[in-house]
CSV table of C-alpha atoms in Angstrom, one decimal:
chain,number,residue,atom,x,y,z
A,911,MET,CA,-8.2,-120.3,-206.1
A,912,ALA,CA,-9.5,-117.1,-207.8
A,913,GLY,CA,-12.9,-117.2,-205.9
A,914,GLY,CA,-11.1,-117.3,-202.6
A,915,GLN,CA,-9.1,-114.2,-203.4
A,916,GLU,CA,-12.3,-112.4,-204.3
A,917,ARG,CA,-13.8,-113.3,-200.9
A,918,ILE,CA,-10.8,-112.0,-199.1
A,919,LEU,CA,-10.9,-108.7,-200.9
A,920,ARG,CA,-14.6,-108.4,-200.2
A,921,GLY,CA,-13.8,-108.8,-196.5
A,922,ARG,CA,-11.1,-106.2,-196.6
A,923,ILE,CA,-13.4,-103.7,-198.4
A,924,ARG,CA,-16.1,-104.3,-195.8
A,925,SER,CA,-13.6,-103.6,-192.9
A,926,VAL,CA,-12.3,-100.4,-194.6
A,927,GLN,CA,-15.8,-99.3,-195.1
A,928,ALA,CA,-16.5,-99.8,-191.4
A,929,THR,CA,-13.4,-97.8,-190.5
A,930,LYS,CA,-14.4,-95.1,-192.9
A,931,LYS,CA,-17.8,-94.8,-191.1
A,932,ILE,CA,-16.0,-94.4,-187.8
A,933,THR,CA,-13.5,-91.8,-189.0
A,934,ARG,CA,-16.3,-89.9,-190.8
A,935,ALA,CA,-18.3,-89.8,-187.5
A,936,MET,CA,-15.2,-88.6,-185.6
A,937,GLU,CA,-14.7,-85.9,-188.2
A,938,LEU,CA,-18.2,-84.6,-187.8
A,939,ILE,CA,-18.0,-84.8,-184.0
A,940,ALA,CA,-14.7,-82.9,-184.0
A,941,ALA,CA,-16.2,-80.3,-186.3
A,942,SER,CA,-19.1,-79.6,-184.1
A,943,ARG,CA,-17.0,-79.6,-180.9
A,944,PHE,CA,-14.5,-77.3,-182.7
A,945,VAL,CA,-17.2,-74.7,-183.3
A,946,LYS,CA,-18.1,-74.8,-179.6
A,947,ALA,CA,-14.5,-74.7,-178.5
A,948,GLN,CA,-13.9,-71.7,-180.7
A,949,GLN,CA,-16.9,-69.9,-179.1
A,950,ARG,CA,-15.5,-70.6,-175.7
A,951,VAL,CA,-12.1,-69.1,-176.7
A,952,ALA,CA,-14.0,-66.0,-177.8
A,953,ALA,CA,-16.1,-65.9,-174.7
A,954,ALA,CA,-13.0,-66.0,-172.5
A,955,VAL,CA,-11.4,-63.0,-174.2
A,956,PRO,CA,-13.2,-60.2,-172.3
A,957,TYR,CA,-12.2,-61.6,-168.9
A,958,SER,CA,-8.5,-62.1,-169.8
A,959,ASP,CA,-8.4,-58.7,-171.5
A,960,THR,CA,-9.8,-56.9,-168.5
A,961,ILE,CA,-7.7,-58.7,-166.0
A,962,THR,CA,-4.6,-58.0,-168.1
A,963,GLU,CA,-5.6,-54.4,-168.2
A,964,VAL,CA,-6.1,-54.3,-164.4
A,965,VAL,CA,-2.7,-55.8,-163.9
A,966,LYS,CA,-1.1,-53.2,-166.2
A,967,ASP,CA,-3.0,-50.4,-164.5
A,968,LEU,CA,-1.8,-51.6,-161.1
A,969,ALA,CA,1.8,-51.9,-162.4
A,970,ALA,CA,1.5,-48.4,-164.0
A,971,ALA,CA,0.2,-47.0,-160.8
A,972,GLY,CA,3.3,-48.3,-159.0
A,973,GLY,CA,1.4,-51.0,-157.2
A,974,SER,CA,4.7,-52.3,-155.9
A,975,SER,CA,4.1,-55.7,-154.4
A,976,GLN,CA,6.5,-58.0,-152.6
A,977,SER,CA,4.6,-60.8,-154.2
A,978,PRO,CA,7.1,-63.5,-155.1
A,979,LEU,CA,5.0,-64.2,-158.2
A,980,LEU,CA,6.3,-60.9,-159.6
A,981,THR,CA,9.9,-61.0,-158.8
A,982,SER,CA,12.2,-63.3,-160.8
A,983,ARG,CA,14.6,-65.3,-158.8
A,984,GLN,CA,18.3,-64.5,-159.0
A,985,GLU,CA,19.4,-67.9,-160.2
A,986,VAL,CA,17.1,-70.1,-162.2
A,987,LYS,CA,18.0,-73.6,-161.3
A,988,SER,CA,14.9,-75.4,-162.1
A,989,THR,CA,12.1,-74.9,-164.7
A,990,ALA,CA,8.7,-76.4,-164.7
A,991,TYR,CA,6.9,-77.0,-167.9
A,992,VAL,CA,3.2,-77.2,-168.0
A,993,VAL,CA,2.6,-79.3,-171.1
A,994,ILE,CA,-0.9,-79.2,-172.5
A,995,ALA,CA,-1.8,-82.0,-174.8
A,996,ALA,CA,-4.8,-84.2,-175.5
A,997,ASP,CA,-6.4,-87.1,-173.6
A,998,ARG,CA,-6.9,-89.2,-176.8
A,999,GLY,CA,-4.9,-89.8,-179.9
A,1000,LEU,CA,-6.2,-89.9,-183.5
A,1001,CYS,CA,-5.6,-86.2,-183.9
A,1002,GLY,CA,-2.7,-86.1,-186.3
A,1003,GLY,CA,0.5,-84.4,-185.1
A,1004,TYR,CA,-1.2,-82.5,-182.3
A,1005,ASN,CA,0.2,-84.4,-179.4
A,1006,SER,CA,3.6,-85.1,-180.9
A,1007,GLY,CA,4.1,-81.5,-181.7
A,1008,VAL,CA,3.6,-80.4,-178.1
A,1009,GLN,CA,5.6,-83.3,-176.7
A,1010,ARG,CA,8.5,-82.7,-179.0
A,1011,ALA,CA,8.6,-79.0,-178.0
A,1012,ALA,CA,8.5,-79.8,-174.3
A,1013,GLU,CA,11.1,-82.6,-174.7
A,1014,GLY,CA,13.4,-80.3,-176.6
A,1015,SER,CA,13.3,-77.6,-173.8
A,1016,VAL,CA,13.8,-80.3,-171.1
A,1017,LYS,CA,16.8,-81.7,-173.0
A,1018,ALA,CA,18.3,-78.2,-173.4
A,1019,ASP,CA,17.9,-77.6,-169.7
A,1020,VAL,CA,19.5,-80.9,-168.8
A,1021,LEU,CA,22.5,-80.0,-171.1
A,1022,ASP,CA,22.8,-76.7,-169.3
A,1023,GLY,CA,23.0,-78.6,-166.0
A,1024,LYS,CA,19.7,-77.4,-164.8
A,1025,SER,CA,16.9,-79.4,-163.4
A,1026,TYR,CA,13.3,-79.5,-164.6
A,1027,SER,CA,9.9,-80.9,-163.8
A,1028,LEU,CA,6.9,-81.5,-165.9
A,1029,ILE,CA,3.3,-80.8,-165.1
A,1030,THR,CA,1.3,-82.7,-167.7
A,1031,VAL,CA,-2.2,-81.9,-168.8
A,1032,GLY,CA,-3.9,-84.6,-170.9
A,1033,ARG,CA,-3.4,-88.3,-170.6
A,1034,LYS,CA,-1.3,-88.5,-173.8
A,1035,ALA,CA,1.3,-86.2,-172.5
A,1036,GLU,CA,1.5,-88.0,-169.2
A,1037,GLY,CA,1.8,-91.4,-170.9
A,1038,TYR,CA,4.5,-90.1,-173.3
A,1039,PHE,CA,6.7,-88.6,-170.6
A,1040,LYS,CA,6.1,-91.4,-168.1
A,1041,PHE,CA,7.1,-94.0,-170.6
A,1042,ARG,CA,10.4,-92.2,-171.3
A,1043,GLY,CA,11.1,-91.9,-167.6
A,1044,TYR,CA,10.9,-88.1,-167.3
A,1045,ASN,CA,10.3,-86.4,-164.0
A,1046,ILE,CA,6.6,-85.7,-163.7
A,1047,ALA,CA,5.6,-83.5,-160.8
A,1048,ALA,CA,1.9,-83.6,-161.4
A,1049,ALA,CA,-0.4,-84.9,-164.0
A,1050,TYR,CA,-3.9,-83.8,-164.9
A,1051,GLY,CA,-6.2,-85.4,-167.4
A,1052,GLY,CA,-9.7,-86.1,-168.5
A,1053,PHE,CA,-10.8,-82.7,-169.6
A,1054,SER,CA,-8.7,-81.8,-172.6
A,1055,ASP,CA,-11.6,-81.5,-175.0
A,1056,SER,CA,-13.7,-79.2,-172.8
A,1057,PRO,CA,-11.8,-77.6,-170.0
A,1058,THR,CA,-13.6,-75.4,-167.5
A,1059,TYR,CA,-12.3,-72.6,-165.3
A,1060,ALA,CA,-12.4,-74.9,-162.3
A,1061,HIS,CA,-9.7,-77.1,-164.0
A,1062,ALA,CA,-7.6,-74.0,-164.7
A,1063,ARG,CA,-7.9,-73.0,-161.1
A,1064,GLU,CA,-6.9,-76.4,-159.8
A,1065,ILE,CA,-3.8,-76.4,-162.0
A,1066,GLY,CA,-3.1,-72.7,-161.2
A,1067,GLN,CA,-3.3,-73.2,-157.5
A,1068,ASP,CA,-1.0,-76.2,-157.6
A,1069,VAL,CA,1.6,-74.4,-159.8
A,1070,VAL,CA,1.6,-71.3,-157.6
A,1071,ALA,CA,1.9,-73.4,-154.4
A,1072,ARG,CA,4.8,-75.4,-155.8
A,1073,TYR,CA,6.5,-72.3,-157.1
A,1074,LEU,CA,6.1,-70.5,-153.8
A,1075,ALA,CA,7.5,-73.6,-152.0
A,1076,GLY,CA,10.6,-73.3,-154.1
A,1077,GLU,CA,10.1,-76.5,-156.0
A,1078,PHE,CA,11.0,-74.6,-159.2
A,1079,ASP,CA,12.2,-71.1,-160.1
A,1080,ARG,CA,10.2,-70.5,-163.2
A,1081,VAL,CA,7.2,-72.0,-165.0
A,1082,GLU,CA,6.6,-72.2,-168.7
A,1083,LEU,CA,3.5,-73.2,-170.6
A,1084,VAL,CA,3.8,-75.4,-173.6
A,1085,TYR,CA,0.7,-75.7,-175.6
A,1086,THR,CA,-0.8,-75.3,-179.0
A,1087,ARG,CA,-2.1,-71.9,-179.8
A,1088,PHE,CA,-5.2,-71.6,-181.9
A,1089,ILE,CA,-4.8,-69.0,-184.6
A,1090,SER,CA,-7.5,-70.0,-187.0
A,1091,ALA,CA,-9.2,-73.1,-188.2
A,1092,GLY,CA,-6.4,-73.6,-190.7
A,1093,SER,CA,-3.4,-72.8,-188.6
A,1094,GLN,CA,-2.3,-73.6,-185.1
A,1095,GLU,CA,1.2,-73.4,-183.6
A,1096,VAL,CA,3.0,-74.9,-180.7
A,1097,VAL,CA,4.2,-72.1,-178.4
A,1098,ARG,CA,6.2,-71.9,-175.2
A,1099,ARG,CA,5.2,-69.0,-173.0
A,1100,PRO,CA,6.6,-67.9,-169.6
A,1101,LEU,CA,3.9,-68.1,-166.9
A,1102,VAL,CA,5.6,-67.5,-163.5
A,1103,PRO,CA,7.2,-65.2,-162.4
A,1104,LEU,CA,5.2,-62.5,-164.1
A,1105,ASP,CA,7.5,-59.8,-165.3
A,1106,HIS,CA,6.5,-56.9,-167.4
A,1107,GLU,CA,7.3,-58.8,-170.6
A,1108,THR,CA,4.9,-61.6,-169.5
A,1109,VAL,CA,2.1,-59.2,-168.7
A,1110,GLU,CA,2.4,-57.4,-171.9
A,1111,GLY,CA,2.9,-60.4,-174.1
A,1112,GLY,CA,-0.3,-62.0,-172.8
A,1113,ASP,CA,-1.7,-64.6,-175.1
A,1114,GLY,CA,-0.6,-63.3,-178.4
A,1115,LYS,CA,-1.9,-59.8,-177.9
A,1116,GLY,CA,0.4,-56.9,-178.3
A,1117,PRO,CA,0.8,-54.2,-175.6
A,1118,ASP,CA,-1.9,-51.6,-175.4
A,1119,SER,CA,-0.6,-48.5,-177.0
A,1120,ALA,CA,-3.1,-46.3,-175.2
A,1121,GLY,CA,-1.6,-44.7,-172.2
A,1122,THR,CA,-3.4,-45.7,-169.0
A,1123,PRO,CA,-4.2,-43.0,-166.5
A,1124,SER,CA,-2.4,-43.7,-163.3
A,1125,ASP,CA,-4.6,-41.6,-161.1
A,1126,TYR,CA,-6.6,-44.5,-159.8
A,1127,GLU,CA,-8.2,-44.8,-156.4
A,1128,PHE,CA,-7.5,-48.1,-154.7
A,1129,GLU,CA,-9.4,-50.0,-152.2
A,1130,PRO,CA,-7.7,-51.7,-150.4
A,1131,ASP,CA,-4.1,-50.6,-151.3
A,1132,PRO,CA,-2.6,-51.5,-154.6
A,1133,GLY,CA,-0.2,-54.0,-153.1
A,1134,THR,CA,-3.1,-56.0,-151.5
A,1135,ILE,CA,-5.1,-55.9,-154.7
A,1136,LEU,CA,-2.2,-57.1,-156.7
A,1137,ASP,CA,-1.5,-59.9,-154.3
A,1138,THR,CA,-5.1,-61.2,-154.7
A,1139,LEU,CA,-5.1,-60.5,-158.4
A,1140,LEU,CA,-1.9,-62.3,-159.4
A,1141,PRO,CA,-3.0,-65.9,-158.7
A,1142,ARG,CA,-6.3,-65.1,-160.6
A,1143,TYR,CA,-4.2,-63.8,-163.4
A,1144,VAL,CA,-2.1,-67.0,-163.5
A,1145,GLU,CA,-5.4,-69.0,-163.6
A,1146,ALA,CA,-6.8,-66.9,-166.4
A,1147,ARG,CA,-3.6,-67.4,-168.4
A,1148,ILE,CA,-3.8,-71.2,-167.9
A,1149,TYR,CA,-7.5,-71.1,-168.7
A,1150,ALA,CA,-6.8,-69.3,-172.0
A,1151,ALA,CA,-4.1,-71.8,-172.8
A,1152,LEU,CA,-6.4,-74.7,-172.1
A,1153,LEU,CA,-9.1,-73.3,-174.3
A,1154,ASN,CA,-6.7,-72.6,-177.1
A,1155,ALA,CA,-5.3,-76.1,-176.8
A,1156,ALA,CA,-8.8,-77.6,-176.9
A,1157,ALA,CA,-9.8,-75.7,-180.0
A,1158,ALA,CA,-6.5,-76.7,-181.6
A,1159,GLU,CA,-7.1,-80.3,-180.7
A,1160,HIS,CA,-10.5,-80.4,-182.3
A,1161,ALA,CA,-9.1,-78.6,-185.4
A,1162,PHE,CA,-6.3,-81.2,-185.6
A,1163,ARG,CA,-8.6,-84.1,-185.1
A,1164,GLN,CA,-11.1,-82.9,-187.7
A,1165,ARG,CA,-8.3,-82.6,-190.2
A,1166,ALA,CA,-6.7,-85.9,-189.3
A,1167,MET,CA,-10.1,-87.7,-189.5
A,1168,LYS,CA,-10.9,-86.0,-192.8
A,1169,SER,CA,-7.7,-87.3,-194.4
A,1170,ALA,CA,-8.4,-90.7,-192.9
A,1171,THR,CA,-11.8,-90.8,-194.4
A,1172,ASP,CA,-10.4,-89.7,-197.8
A,1173,ASN,CA,-7.8,-92.4,-197.5
A,1174,ALA,CA,-10.4,-95.0,-196.8
A,1175,GLU,CA,-12.3,-93.9,-199.8
A,1176,GLU,CA,-9.2,-94.2,-202.0
A,1177,LEU,CA,-8.5,-97.6,-200.5
A,1178,ILE,CA,-12.0,-98.9,-201.1
A,1179,LYS,CA,-11.8,-97.7,-204.7
A,1180,ASN,CA,-8.5,-99.5,-205.3
A,1181,LEU,CA,-9.6,-102.6,-203.6
A,1182,SER,CA,-12.9,-102.9,-205.4
A,1183,ARG,CA,-11.0,-102.4,-208.7
A,1184,ILE,CA,-8.7,-105.3,-207.8
A,1185,MET,CA,-11.7,-107.3,-206.7
A,1186,ASN,CA,-13.6,-106.7,-209.9
A,1187,ARG,CA,-10.6,-107.8,-211.9
A,1188,ALA,CA,-10.2,-110.9,-209.8
A,1189,ARG,CA,-13.9,-111.7,-210.3
A,1190,GLN,CA,-13.7,-111.1,-214.0
A,1191,ASP,CA,-10.6,-113.3,-214.2
A,1192,SER,CA,-12.4,-116.1,-212.4
A,1193,ILE,CA,-15.5,-115.7,-214.6
A,1194,THR,CA,-13.2,-115.8,-217.7
A,1195,THR,CA,-11.4,-118.9,-216.4
A,1196,GLU,CA,-14.7,-120.6,-215.7
A,1197,ILE,CA,-16.1,-119.8,-219.2
A,1198,MET,CA,-12.9,-121.0,-220.7
A,1199,GLU,CA,-13.2,-124.2,-218.7
A,1200,ILE,CA,-16.8,-124.7,-219.8
A,1201,VAL,CA,-16.1,-123.9,-223.4
A,1202,SER,CA,-13.1,-126.2,-223.6
A,1203,GLY,CA,-15.0,-128.9,-221.8
A,1204,ALA,CA,-17.9,-128.6,-224.3
A,1205,GLU,CA,-15.4,-128.4,-227.1
A,1206,ALA,CA,-13.8,-131.5,-225.9
A,1207,LEU,CA,-17.1,-133.3,-225.7
A,1208,SER,CA,-18.6,-132.2,-229.0
A,1209,GLY,CA,-15.4,-132.4,-231.0
A,1210,GLY,CA,-14.5,-135.8,-229.5
A,1211,SER,CA,-17.9,-137.4,-230.3
A,1212,LYS,CA,-17.1,-137.5,-234.0
A,1213,ASN,CA,-14.0,-139.6,-233.6
A,1214,VAL,CA,-15.3,-141.8,-230.9
A,1215,GLN,CA,-16.1,-145.3,-232.2
A,1216,MET,CA,-18.2,-147.8,-230.5
A,1217,ILE,CA,-16.1,-150.8,-229.7
A,1218,ASP,CA,-17.9,-154.1,-229.9
A,1219,LEU,CA,-17.1,-156.0,-226.7
A,1220,GLY,CA,-19.1,-159.0,-227.9
A,1221,PRO,CA,-21.9,-160.7,-226.1
A,1222,ILE,CA,-21.9,-160.6,-222.3
A,1223,THR,CA,-21.0,-164.0,-221.0
A,1224,ASP,CA,-21.2,-165.2,-217.6
A,1225,LEU,CA,-17.7,-166.1,-216.8
A,1226,ALA,CA,-18.5,-167.4,-213.4
A,1227,SER,CA,-20.7,-170.1,-214.7
A,1228,ASN,CA,-17.9,-171.6,-216.6
B,225,MET,CA,-30.0,-39.0,-167.0
B,226,ALA,CA,-26.4,-39.9,-167.1
B,227,THR,CA,-25.6,-43.5,-167.6
B,228,MET,CA,-22.5,-45.7,-167.6
B,229,GLN,CA,-21.5,-48.9,-169.1
B,230,VAL,CA,-21.4,-51.9,-166.8
B,231,GLU,CA,-19.7,-55.2,-167.6
B,232,LEU,CA,-19.9,-58.2,-165.4
B,233,VAL,CA,-17.4,-60.8,-166.6
B,234,SER,CA,-16.6,-64.3,-165.5
B,235,PRO,CA,-13.8,-66.3,-167.1
B,236,GLU,CA,-16.2,-68.4,-169.0
B,237,LYS,CA,-18.6,-65.7,-170.3
B,238,ILE,CA,-20.0,-62.2,-170.0
B,239,LEU,CA,-22.8,-62.4,-167.5
B,240,PHE,CA,-24.1,-58.9,-168.1
B,241,SER,CA,-23.2,-56.0,-170.3
B,242,GLY,CA,-25.2,-52.9,-170.6
B,243,GLU,CA,-26.1,-49.4,-169.5
B,244,ALA,CA,-26.8,-48.7,-165.8
B,245,THR,CA,-27.2,-45.7,-163.5
B,246,GLN,CA,-25.7,-47.2,-160.3
B,247,VAL,CA,-23.6,-50.1,-159.1
B,248,ILE,CA,-23.3,-51.1,-155.4
B,249,THR,CA,-20.8,-53.7,-154.4
B,250,ARG,CA,-18.5,-54.5,-151.4
B,251,THR,CA,-14.7,-54.3,-151.4
B,252,LEU,CA,-12.3,-56.3,-149.4
B,253,GLY,CA,-12.2,-54.8,-146.0
B,254,GLY,CA,-13.6,-51.5,-147.2
B,255,GLY,CA,-17.3,-52.0,-146.9
B,256,GLU,CA,-20.0,-51.2,-149.5
B,257,ILE,CA,-19.3,-48.8,-152.2
B,258,ALA,CA,-21.6,-47.3,-154.9
B,259,PHE,CA,-20.5,-46.1,-158.3
B,260,LEU,CA,-22.5,-43.5,-160.2
B,261,PRO,CA,-21.8,-42.3,-163.7
B,262,GLY,CA,-18.7,-40.3,-164.0
B,263,HIS,CA,-16.9,-41.9,-161.0
B,264,ALA,CA,-13.2,-41.4,-160.7
B,265,PRO,CA,-10.9,-44.2,-161.9
B,266,PHE,CA,-11.1,-46.9,-159.3
B,267,LEU,CA,-9.6,-50.3,-158.7
B,268,GLY,CA,-10.8,-52.6,-155.9
B,269,ALA,CA,-10.7,-56.2,-154.7
B,270,LEU,CA,-14.2,-57.5,-153.9
B,271,THR,CA,-15.4,-59.9,-151.2
B,272,GLU,CA,-18.3,-62.2,-151.3
B,273,CYS,CA,-21.2,-59.9,-151.7
B,274,HIS,CA,-24.6,-59.1,-153.1
B,275,THR,CA,-24.0,-56.7,-155.9
B,276,ARG,CA,-26.8,-54.5,-157.1
B,277,ILE,CA,-26.8,-53.0,-160.6
B,278,THR,CA,-29.5,-50.4,-161.2
B,279,LEU,CA,-30.4,-50.5,-164.8
B,280,VAL,CA,-31.5,-47.6,-166.9
B,281,GLU,CA,-35.2,-48.4,-166.7
B,282,GLY,CA,-35.0,-48.5,-162.9
B,283,ARG,CA,-35.0,-52.3,-162.5
B,284,VAL,CA,-32.3,-53.6,-160.1
B,285,LEU,CA,-30.2,-56.5,-161.2
B,286,ASP,CA,-29.1,-58.6,-158.2
B,287,VAL,CA,-25.9,-60.6,-158.5
B,288,ALA,CA,-24.1,-62.8,-156.1
B,289,VAL,CA,-20.4,-62.1,-156.6
B,290,HIS,CA,-18.0,-64.5,-154.9
B,291,GLY,CA,-14.8,-62.4,-154.8
B,292,GLY,CA,-13.2,-60.7,-157.7
B,293,PHE,CA,-12.2,-57.2,-158.8
B,294,VAL,CA,-13.9,-54.0,-159.9
B,295,GLN,CA,-12.3,-51.6,-162.2
B,296,VAL,CA,-13.8,-48.2,-163.0
B,297,SER,CA,-12.3,-46.2,-165.9
B,298,GLY,CA,-13.7,-43.9,-168.5
B,299,ASN,CA,-17.3,-44.3,-167.4
B,300,THR,CA,-17.1,-48.1,-167.6
B,301,VAL,CA,-17.5,-50.3,-164.5
B,302,SER,CA,-16.0,-53.8,-165.1
B,303,ILE,CA,-16.6,-56.4,-162.5
B,304,LEU,CA,-14.4,-59.4,-162.8
B,305,SER,CA,-15.3,-62.5,-160.9
B,306,ASP,CA,-14.3,-66.1,-160.9
B,307,ILE,CA,-17.7,-67.1,-159.7
B,308,ALA,CA,-20.7,-64.9,-160.1
B,309,GLU,CA,-24.4,-65.7,-160.6
B,310,LEU,CA,-27.4,-63.6,-161.3
B,311,GLY,CA,-30.0,-63.5,-158.5
B,312,GLU,CA,-32.6,-65.2,-160.6
B,313,ASP,CA,-30.3,-68.1,-161.3
B,314,VAL,CA,-29.5,-68.8,-157.7
B,315,ASP,CA,-30.7,-72.2,-156.3
B,316,ARG,CA,-32.2,-70.9,-153.1
B,317,ASN,CA,-32.7,-74.2,-151.5
B,318,ARG,CA,-29.2,-75.2,-152.1
B,319,ALA,CA,-28.0,-71.9,-150.7
B,320,LEU,CA,-30.2,-72.3,-147.6
B,321,ARG,CA,-28.9,-75.8,-147.0
B,322,ALA,CA,-25.3,-74.5,-147.5
B,323,ARG,CA,-26.0,-71.8,-144.9
B,324,ASP,CA,-27.4,-74.3,-142.4
B,325,VAL,CA,-24.5,-76.6,-142.8
B,326,ALA,CA,-22.0,-73.8,-142.4
B,327,GLU,CA,-23.7,-72.4,-139.4
B,328,GLU,CA,-23.9,-75.8,-137.8
B,329,LEU,CA,-20.2,-76.3,-138.4
B,330,LEU,CA,-19.3,-72.9,-137.0
B,331,ARG,CA,-21.3,-73.6,-133.8
B,332,ARG,CA,-18.9,-76.3,-133.0
B,333,GLU,CA,-15.5,-74.9,-134.2
B,334,HIS,CA,-14.0,-72.0,-136.1
B,335,ASP,CA,-13.2,-73.1,-139.6
B,336,ALA,CA,-12.1,-70.7,-142.4
B,337,GLU,CA,-13.7,-72.9,-145.0
B,338,ALA,CA,-17.0,-72.7,-143.3
B,339,VAL,CA,-16.8,-68.9,-142.8
B,340,SER,CA,-16.3,-68.4,-146.5
B,341,ALA,CA,-19.1,-71.0,-147.3
B,342,LEU,CA,-21.4,-69.0,-145.0
B,343,SER,CA,-20.6,-65.7,-146.6
B,344,ARG,CA,-21.1,-67.2,-150.1
B,345,ALA,CA,-24.5,-68.6,-149.0
B,346,HIS,CA,-25.4,-65.2,-147.6
B,347,ALA,CA,-24.4,-63.4,-150.8
B,348,ARG,CA,-26.5,-65.9,-152.8
B,349,LEU,CA,-29.5,-65.6,-150.5
B,350,SER,CA,-29.3,-61.8,-150.4
B,351,ALA,CA,-29.1,-61.6,-154.2
B,352,SER,CA,-32.0,-64.0,-154.7
B,353,GLY,CA,-34.6,-62.3,-152.6
B,354,GLY,CA,-33.6,-62.1,-148.9
B,355,ILE,CA,-31.4,-63.6,-146.2
B,356,THR,CA,-34.2,-65.2,-144.3
B,357,GLY,CA,-36.0,-68.4,-145.0
B,358,THR,CA,-35.8,-72.0,-144.1
B,359,SER,CA,-34.4,-74.8,-146.2
B,360,GLN,CA,-36.5,-77.7,-147.2
B,361,GLY,CA,-35.1,-81.2,-146.8
B,362,ALA,CA,-32.0,-79.9,-145.0
B,363,HIS,CA,-31.6,-82.8,-142.7
């Protein structure tokens, strides 16, 4: 029946409207968090810049260190990937982009006959790789949208300890680099061991062209400073990656939720159009029924003749 | 009067940035060291310490620095620290409690964790007004 269809459509419109309210709210939340995340990325720049500069100065000053973090191993048999994704979904292609990049690298390693291990950051990455039966060495989660330095340190210490224990021969970071509000890209960056390339290629910044004076005084000796500095440097790199990923996540979520809201609006428009047509149809049908009913009554009355049934007689009495 | 640029940076933010006339800090194994404007290029690893930055107007900024690095180059002193807090932000009661707990622990056994906790507490206390004092509600 036409009225039933109208009621069903009204229900659907109501549910789409409720969804739209949610996606709109998520969009606004993501937008405000995104601004904060962007500020935190900017706030972390001075520290990572200075620490990179110090590492370079030490390297330039010939701070030769026996630190295993600096020397690449002869044969790379196993690579660890630190995959940084989100804790939650509903952020467009953010998670799948990082997961695909990591999965591709892992598959290439396996084809080469090398082993790998995964260190996942963010519950989505953990779930994805666990479901597919990948080898997960460690999993972190619960802070993807607002990472602190303490988180970076926890991951950094774990990665360095595992690397020193020989669990893997090199470590790469897979995360989404935040370039601007409109563009982010999934990148794969070597983390450990730190060679000169790594030091100079630090988070998207080119090497400093200004020559650094190498007549530094050191206290204690350069080797010791470097040994204490390198783990900090690894942590700073991870922290920068976490912040980049968080900013990118919010940008992705904001965009995904904006298109979801737009979609919901479109859907509501279409549905209400269909509903109005259905209502109009049912009204038209109803009017037609009334008109034809009235027509039948008034037109018929002219032709109807009274039939004389004769006097009422009590048949029972006979 | 000659001045120099001082930057105190933690990974999450810049704690202090400005002109100063003197910086005193403590390097790993090397004891206290003071930097004046025009100091030669210097790189050092820091230990837990009470760092004092003498500002241009004569005021001294007290900072509790829990390890880190100092770099001096081109009349700029940069102090990098994972954890650093300004003396005025230190929770003295918490620091005093931490000191008491660490001392208590050290009386019984030698524990590296407690030693560093104690030196952190000392740095905090020293930066926030003085090493002495008793904690309230410690036990």
